[in-house]
Amino acid sequence: MDSYRQMMAFIWAHEHGSFSAAARAHDLTPSAMSKLIGRLENRLGIRLIQRGARQLTLTEEGVAYLKSARNVVAAMNEADSLAEAFPIQLSGALKIRTMPTFARHQILPWLPEFLNQYPLISIDFELNAVYQDDFDRGVDIAIYGGMLPSSSRIAAKIGESEWITCASPAYLKKQGIPQHPQELVNHRCFHFNFSSSWNNWDFVENNQSFIVPVKPIASFSQGDFLRDLALRGEGVIRLADYHIGDDIRQGRLVPILRDFKSNITEPQYVIYAYRKLQSPRIRAFIDFLQDKLKQSPWRIDA
C-alpha cells in the first residue's frame, strides 16, 4: 500500500508541478508529499525528480518511471472494471469533464432520462471551457471539440459544429445588418477572455480566408454570458451551433454574413482512457450520449 501511495505521490507531483500544489489537491501536507517521493527514490535507488526553485523537472529515469506508473494505474482501473462487469444492475460514480455550454444545452435535456434508466449511477460534472487530460485524477469521460493534443486517450467523434456570427433582431434593426465582415469593427461585439481559436472571427471572400480583428467591448469565460447579452440586443457574438441552434431556429438570434462563412466545422469528441475492458457504467453513458447526439442534432439550415 505504501508503494502505491509513493507512486501516486510521484504522479501527482508531476501533474501539479510542485509538491505543495499536489499536496493541496490531495489533502496532504507538502512535507508528507516530499517524504513519499523521497522514500520512492530511495527504494528504487534513482533520482526521479530534479528539484528546481520554480518547478519540478523529471530526470530521464523519472520520465520512464512515469510511463510505467501510469500503466499500473490503467491496469488497476481495468481490474476494477472487471469487478464491475458482474453486477446485473450498473452502479457507481462517473466523473465527466466538459464545456459548460455543451453540458447545459446538449447533455442536460436528456440527462434525467439516463439517470432514471440507471438509478444507481451518480454523475459528477466538472465544467471547464478548456480541455485538460485529467484521467489520472479520476475523470472517466471528457467531451470536447476542436484540435485535441496527441495522447494515448481514445477520442470518438460524436458530431461536428459550426461557429455562427449572429445578433438579435432588435440589435440589427437598431444598428443595421453588416454587409461585409470588416464592418464588424464598428459594431458592439463580445467574445471569450481566454486564448482560443474561438476568438478568431474567420470568413472567406473570393476563396481567400481572413480573420476580422474584432475588438470586444466585454469578454467572458463562459459562452452563456455572450449569448445572454446578444439575446438582450446588446451586440454581435460568434458561438457554436450546439450552443445557439435553438435560438436561431426560434428567431431569437439571426445569423449574419452567411455569404462569407468559412464552412469550417469543428469536430466534437467523447474522450476516455484506453482500457481493454471498459467499465460498464462508462460504456453505458457513452452509448447513451452517442445515441442522443447522432447526426449532430444541433445543426441548423441557416
CSV table of C-alpha atoms in Angstrom, one decimal:
chain,number,residue,atom,x,y,z
A,1,MET,CA,0.0,0.0,0.0
A,2,ASP,CA,2.8,2.4,0.8
A,3,SER,CA,4.5,1.6,-2.5
A,4,TYR,CA,1.2,2.6,-4.3
A,5,ARG,CA,1.0,5.8,-2.3
A,6,GLN,CA,4.6,6.6,-3.2
A,7,MET,CA,3.8,6.0,-6.9
A,8,MET,CA,0.7,8.2,-6.8
A,9,ALA,CA,2.5,11.0,-5.0
A,10,PHE,CA,5.1,11.0,-7.8
A,11,ILE,CA,2.3,11.1,-10.5
A,12,TRP,CA,0.5,13.9,-8.6
A,13,ALA,CA,3.7,16.0,-8.2
A,14,HIS,CA,4.4,15.8,-11.9
A,15,GLU,CA,0.8,16.7,-12.8
A,16,HIS,CA,0.6,19.7,-10.5
A,17,GLY,CA,4.2,20.9,-11.0
A,18,SER,CA,5.1,21.2,-7.3
A,19,PHE,CA,4.9,19.2,-4.0
A,20,SER,CA,2.8,21.9,-2.4
A,21,ALA,CA,0.2,22.1,-5.2
A,22,ALA,CA,-0.1,18.3,-5.3
A,23,ALA,CA,-0.4,18.2,-1.6
A,24,ARG,CA,-3.2,20.7,-1.5
A,25,ALA,CA,-5.1,18.9,-4.2
A,26,HIS,CA,-4.9,15.5,-2.4
A,27,ASP,CA,-5.3,16.6,1.3
A,28,LEU,CA,-1.7,16.0,2.2
A,29,THR,CA,1.0,18.3,3.7
A,30,PRO,CA,3.9,19.3,1.4
A,31,SER,CA,6.2,17.5,3.9
A,32,ALA,CA,4.2,14.3,3.6
A,33,MET,CA,4.3,14.6,-0.2
A,34,SER,CA,8.0,15.1,-0.2
A,35,LYS,CA,8.6,12.2,2.1
A,36,LEU,CA,6.6,9.8,0.0
A,37,ILE,CA,8.6,10.7,-3.1
A,38,GLY,CA,11.8,10.5,-1.2
A,39,ARG,CA,11.0,7.0,0.0
A,40,LEU,CA,10.1,6.1,-3.6
A,41,GLU,CA,13.5,7.3,-4.8
A,42,ASN,CA,15.4,5.6,-2.0
A,43,ARG,CA,13.5,2.3,-2.7
A,44,LEU,CA,14.3,2.5,-6.4
A,45,GLY,CA,17.8,3.8,-5.8
A,46,ILE,CA,17.5,6.5,-8.5
A,47,ARG,CA,16.6,10.2,-8.7
A,48,LEU,CA,13.2,10.7,-10.4
A,49,ILE,CA,12.8,14.5,-10.0
A,50,GLN,CA,15.1,17.4,-10.2
A,51,ARG,CA,14.0,19.9,-7.5
A,52,GLY,CA,14.1,23.4,-9.0
A,53,ALA,CA,13.4,26.8,-7.5
A,54,ARG,CA,10.2,27.2,-9.5
A,55,GLN,CA,9.2,23.9,-10.9
A,56,LEU,CA,9.8,20.1,-10.8
A,57,THR,CA,11.6,18.5,-13.7
A,58,LEU,CA,11.7,14.8,-14.3
A,59,THR,CA,15.0,13.1,-14.8
A,60,GLU,CA,15.4,10.7,-17.7
A,61,GLU,CA,14.7,7.9,-15.2
A,62,GLY,CA,11.7,9.8,-14.0
A,63,VAL,CA,10.2,10.0,-17.5
A,64,ALA,CA,10.5,6.3,-17.9
A,65,TYR,CA,9.0,5.6,-14.4
A,66,LEU,CA,6.1,8.0,-15.1
A,67,LYS,CA,5.1,5.9,-18.1
A,68,SER,CA,5.3,2.7,-16.2
A,69,ALA,CA,3.4,4.2,-13.2
A,70,ARG,CA,0.5,5.3,-15.5
A,71,ASN,CA,0.4,1.8,-17.0
A,72,VAL,CA,0.0,0.5,-13.4
A,73,VAL,CA,-2.9,2.9,-12.8
A,74,ALA,CA,-4.6,1.8,-16.0
A,75,ALA,CA,-4.2,-1.8,-15.1
A,76,MET,CA,-5.7,-1.3,-11.7
A,77,ASN,CA,-8.6,0.6,-13.4
A,78,GLU,CA,-9.0,-2.4,-15.7
A,79,ALA,CA,-9.2,-4.7,-12.8
A,80,ASP,CA,-11.9,-2.5,-11.2
A,81,SER,CA,-13.8,-2.7,-14.5
A,82,LEU,CA,-13.7,-6.4,-14.4
A,83,ALA,CA,-15.2,-6.4,-11.0
A,84,GLU,CA,-17.9,-4.0,-12.1
A,85,ALA,CA,-18.9,-6.3,-15.0
A,86,PHE,CA,-20.5,-8.9,-12.8
A,87,PRO,CA,-23.5,-7.0,-11.3
A,88,ILE,CA,-26.6,-7.0,-13.4
A,89,GLN,CA,-27.6,-3.5,-12.4
A,90,LEU,CA,-25.0,-0.8,-13.2
A,91,SER,CA,-23.8,1.3,-10.3
A,92,GLY,CA,-21.1,3.6,-9.1
A,93,ALA,CA,-19.9,7.1,-9.8
A,94,LEU,CA,-19.0,8.8,-13.1
A,95,LYS,CA,-16.8,11.9,-13.3
A,96,ILE,CA,-17.3,13.8,-16.6
A,97,ARG,CA,-15.4,16.9,-17.7
A,98,THR,CA,-16.9,19.0,-20.5
A,99,MET,CA,-17.7,22.6,-21.6
A,100,PRO,CA,-20.3,24.4,-19.5
A,101,THR,CA,-22.4,25.3,-22.6
A,102,PHE,CA,-22.3,21.8,-24.0
A,103,ALA,CA,-23.4,20.3,-20.7
A,104,ARG,CA,-26.3,22.8,-20.4
A,105,HIS,CA,-27.6,22.7,-24.0
A,106,GLN,CA,-26.7,19.2,-25.2
A,107,ILE,CA,-26.5,16.9,-22.1
A,108,LEU,CA,-28.9,18.4,-19.6
A,109,PRO,CA,-32.0,17.9,-21.7
A,110,TRP,CA,-31.6,14.1,-21.7
A,111,LEU,CA,-29.7,13.6,-18.5
A,112,PRO,CA,-32.8,12.8,-16.4
A,113,GLU,CA,-33.7,10.0,-18.8
A,114,PHE,CA,-30.2,8.4,-18.3
A,115,LEU,CA,-30.4,8.8,-14.5
A,116,ASN,CA,-33.8,7.2,-14.4
A,117,GLN,CA,-32.6,4.3,-16.5
A,118,TYR,CA,-29.6,3.8,-14.3
A,119,PRO,CA,-30.7,4.9,-10.8
A,120,LEU,CA,-27.6,3.5,-9.1
A,121,ILE,CA,-25.2,5.6,-11.1
A,122,SER,CA,-24.2,9.0,-9.9
A,123,ILE,CA,-22.6,11.7,-12.0
A,124,ASP,CA,-20.2,14.4,-11.0
A,125,PHE,CA,-19.8,17.1,-13.8
A,126,GLU,CA,-16.6,19.2,-13.9
A,127,LEU,CA,-17.2,22.1,-16.2
A,128,ASN,CA,-14.4,24.0,-17.9
A,129,ALA,CA,-14.2,25.5,-21.4
A,130,VAL,CA,-10.6,24.2,-21.9
A,131,TYR,CA,-9.7,20.6,-22.3
A,132,GLN,CA,-7.3,19.0,-19.8
A,133,ASP,CA,-6.2,15.4,-19.6
A,134,ASP,CA,-7.3,14.7,-16.0
A,135,PHE,CA,-7.9,10.9,-16.4
A,136,ASP,CA,-5.2,10.1,-13.9
A,137,ARG,CA,-7.0,12.3,-11.4
A,138,GLY,CA,-10.3,10.5,-11.6
A,139,VAL,CA,-12.0,11.8,-14.7
A,140,ASP,CA,-13.8,9.0,-16.5
A,141,ILE,CA,-15.1,10.8,-19.6
A,142,ALA,CA,-14.3,14.1,-21.3
A,143,ILE,CA,-16.4,15.8,-24.0
A,144,TYR,CA,-14.6,18.5,-26.1
A,145,GLY,CA,-14.2,19.8,-29.6
A,146,GLY,CA,-11.6,21.1,-31.9
A,147,MET,CA,-7.9,20.1,-32.1
A,148,LEU,CA,-7.0,17.8,-29.2
A,149,PRO,CA,-3.4,17.2,-28.0
A,150,SER,CA,-1.8,14.0,-29.1
A,151,SER,CA,-2.1,11.3,-26.4
A,152,SER,CA,-2.9,7.7,-25.8
A,153,ARG,CA,-6.5,8.5,-25.0
A,154,ILE,CA,-9.4,7.3,-27.1
A,155,ALA,CA,-11.4,10.1,-28.9
A,156,ALA,CA,-14.6,9.1,-30.6
A,157,LYS,CA,-16.2,11.6,-32.8
A,158,ILE,CA,-19.8,12.3,-31.8
A,159,GLY,CA,-20.6,15.1,-34.3
A,160,GLU,CA,-19.4,18.4,-35.6
A,161,SER,CA,-20.3,22.0,-35.0
A,162,GLU,CA,-20.2,25.3,-36.9
A,163,TRP,CA,-19.4,28.7,-35.4
A,164,ILE,CA,-22.0,31.3,-36.3
A,165,THR,CA,-21.8,35.1,-36.2
A,166,CYS,CA,-25.2,36.4,-35.1
A,167,ALA,CA,-27.2,39.1,-33.3
A,168,SER,CA,-30.7,39.6,-32.1
A,169,PRO,CA,-33.4,41.1,-34.5
A,170,ALA,CA,-33.7,44.1,-32.2
A,171,TYR,CA,-30.0,44.9,-32.4
A,172,LEU,CA,-29.9,44.5,-36.2
A,173,LYS,CA,-32.9,46.7,-36.6
A,174,LYS,CA,-31.3,49.4,-34.5
A,175,GLN,CA,-27.7,49.2,-35.7
A,176,GLY,CA,-28.2,47.8,-39.2
A,177,ILE,CA,-27.1,44.5,-40.7
A,178,PRO,CA,-23.4,44.3,-41.6
A,179,GLN,CA,-22.9,43.7,-45.3
A,180,HIS,CA,-19.2,42.8,-45.1
A,181,PRO,CA,-17.2,41.2,-42.2
A,182,GLN,CA,-14.9,44.3,-42.0
A,183,GLU,CA,-17.9,46.3,-40.8
A,184,LEU,CA,-17.9,44.3,-37.6
A,185,VAL,CA,-15.1,46.6,-36.3
A,186,ASN,CA,-17.8,49.3,-36.0
A,187,HIS,CA,-20.2,47.1,-34.1
A,188,ARG,CA,-20.6,46.1,-30.4
A,189,CYS,CA,-19.0,42.6,-30.2
A,190,PHE,CA,-18.4,40.1,-27.3
A,191,HIS,CA,-16.1,37.1,-27.1
A,192,PHE,CA,-14.1,34.9,-24.7
A,193,ASN,CA,-11.5,36.2,-22.3
A,194,PHE,CA,-9.0,33.4,-22.7
A,195,SER,CA,-6.7,32.5,-25.6
A,196,SER,CA,-8.7,30.3,-28.0
A,197,SER,CA,-9.4,29.8,-31.7
A,198,TRP,CA,-13.0,30.6,-30.7
A,199,ASN,CA,-12.0,34.3,-30.7
A,200,ASN,CA,-10.9,34.1,-34.4
A,201,TRP,CA,-13.8,35.5,-36.3
A,202,ASP,CA,-12.9,33.9,-39.6
A,203,PHE,CA,-14.5,34.5,-43.0
A,204,VAL,CA,-14.0,33.7,-46.7
A,205,GLU,CA,-14.1,36.1,-49.7
A,206,ASN,CA,-13.0,35.2,-53.2
A,207,ASN,CA,-11.8,31.8,-51.9
A,208,GLN,CA,-9.4,33.6,-49.5
A,209,SER,CA,-9.9,33.2,-45.8
A,210,PHE,CA,-9.3,36.1,-43.4
A,211,ILE,CA,-9.9,37.0,-39.8
A,212,VAL,CA,-11.6,40.2,-38.7
A,213,PRO,CA,-9.8,41.8,-35.7
A,214,VAL,CA,-12.9,42.3,-33.6
A,215,LYS,CA,-12.4,44.4,-30.5
A,216,PRO,CA,-14.8,43.2,-27.9
A,217,ILE,CA,-16.4,45.6,-25.5
A,218,ALA,CA,-16.8,42.8,-23.0
A,219,SER,CA,-15.3,39.3,-22.6
A,220,PHE,CA,-16.3,36.3,-20.5
A,221,SER,CA,-15.0,32.9,-19.6
A,222,GLN,CA,-18.4,31.2,-20.4
A,223,GLY,CA,-20.4,31.5,-23.6
A,224,ASP,CA,-23.8,31.8,-21.9
A,225,PHE,CA,-22.9,35.3,-20.9
A,226,LEU,CA,-22.2,36.2,-24.5
A,227,ARG,CA,-25.5,34.6,-25.5
A,228,ASP,CA,-27.5,36.4,-22.9
A,229,LEU,CA,-26.1,39.8,-23.9
A,230,ALA,CA,-26.9,39.1,-27.6
A,231,LEU,CA,-30.4,38.0,-26.7
A,232,ARG,CA,-30.9,41.3,-24.9
A,233,GLY,CA,-30.0,43.1,-28.1
A,234,GLU,CA,-26.6,44.4,-26.8
A,235,GLY,CA,-24.4,43.3,-29.7
A,236,VAL,CA,-22.9,40.7,-32.0
A,237,ILE,CA,-21.5,37.3,-30.9
A,238,ARG,CA,-19.9,34.3,-32.5
A,239,LEU,CA,-20.9,31.0,-30.9
A,240,ALA,CA,-21.2,27.3,-31.8
A,241,ASP,CA,-24.4,26.0,-33.2
A,242,TYR,CA,-24.7,23.4,-30.4
A,243,HIS,CA,-25.0,26.4,-28.1
A,244,ILE,CA,-27.3,28.7,-30.0
A,245,GLY,CA,-29.1,26.4,-32.5
A,246,ASP,CA,-32.4,26.7,-30.8
A,247,ASP,CA,-32.2,30.5,-30.5
A,248,ILE,CA,-31.7,30.7,-34.3
A,249,ARG,CA,-34.4,28.2,-35.1
A,250,GLN,CA,-36.8,30.2,-32.9
A,251,GLY,CA,-35.7,33.6,-34.4
A,252,ARG,CA,-34.3,34.9,-31.2
A,253,LEU,CA,-30.9,35.3,-32.9
A,254,VAL,CA,-30.2,35.9,-36.6
A,255,PRO,CA,-27.1,34.6,-38.4
A,256,ILE,CA,-25.3,37.4,-40.4
A,257,LEU,CA,-22.7,37.5,-43.1
A,258,ARG,CA,-23.6,34.0,-44.3
A,259,ASP,CA,-22.2,34.7,-47.7
A,260,PHE,CA,-18.8,35.0,-46.2
A,261,LYS,CA,-18.9,31.9,-43.9
A,262,SER,CA,-15.8,29.7,-44.0
A,263,ASN,CA,-17.7,26.4,-43.9
A,264,ILE,CA,-15.1,25.1,-41.5
A,265,THR,CA,-16.6,22.8,-38.9
A,266,GLU,CA,-15.3,21.7,-35.5
A,267,PRO,CA,-15.4,18.0,-34.6
A,268,GLN,CA,-16.8,17.1,-31.2
A,269,TYR,CA,-15.4,14.2,-29.3
A,270,VAL,CA,-16.1,11.9,-26.4
A,271,ILE,CA,-12.7,11.1,-24.8
A,272,TYR,CA,-11.9,8.3,-22.4
A,273,ALA,CA,-8.8,6.5,-21.2
A,274,TYR,CA,-7.7,3.4,-23.0
A,275,ARG,CA,-9.0,0.2,-21.4
A,276,LYS,CA,-9.2,-3.2,-22.9
A,277,LEU,CA,-12.1,-3.9,-20.6
A,278,GLN,CA,-14.1,-0.7,-20.1
A,279,SER,CA,-16.2,0.0,-17.1
A,280,PRO,CA,-19.8,-0.9,-17.9
A,281,ARG,CA,-21.1,2.4,-16.4
A,282,ILE,CA,-18.7,4.4,-18.7
A,283,ARG,CA,-19.8,2.3,-21.7
A,284,ALA,CA,-23.4,2.9,-20.8
A,285,PHE,CA,-23.0,6.7,-20.7
A,286,ILE,CA,-21.0,6.8,-23.9
A,287,ASP,CA,-23.6,4.7,-25.7
A,288,PHE,CA,-26.4,6.9,-24.4
A,289,LEU,CA,-24.5,10.0,-25.4
A,290,GLN,CA,-23.8,8.8,-28.9
A,291,ASP,CA,-27.4,7.8,-29.4
A,292,LYS,CA,-28.8,11.1,-28.3
A,293,LEU,CA,-26.3,13.2,-30.3
A,294,LYS,CA,-26.1,11.1,-33.5
A,295,GLN,CA,-26.2,13.2,-36.7
A,296,SER,CA,-25.4,16.4,-34.7
A,297,PRO,CA,-29.0,17.4,-33.8
A,298,TRP,CA,-27.9,21.0,-33.1
A,299,ARG,CA,-27.0,21.7,-36.7
A,300,ILE,CA,-29.2,24.4,-38.4
A,301,ASP,CA,-30.1,25.1,-42.1
A,302,ALA,CA,-29.1,28.8,-42.0
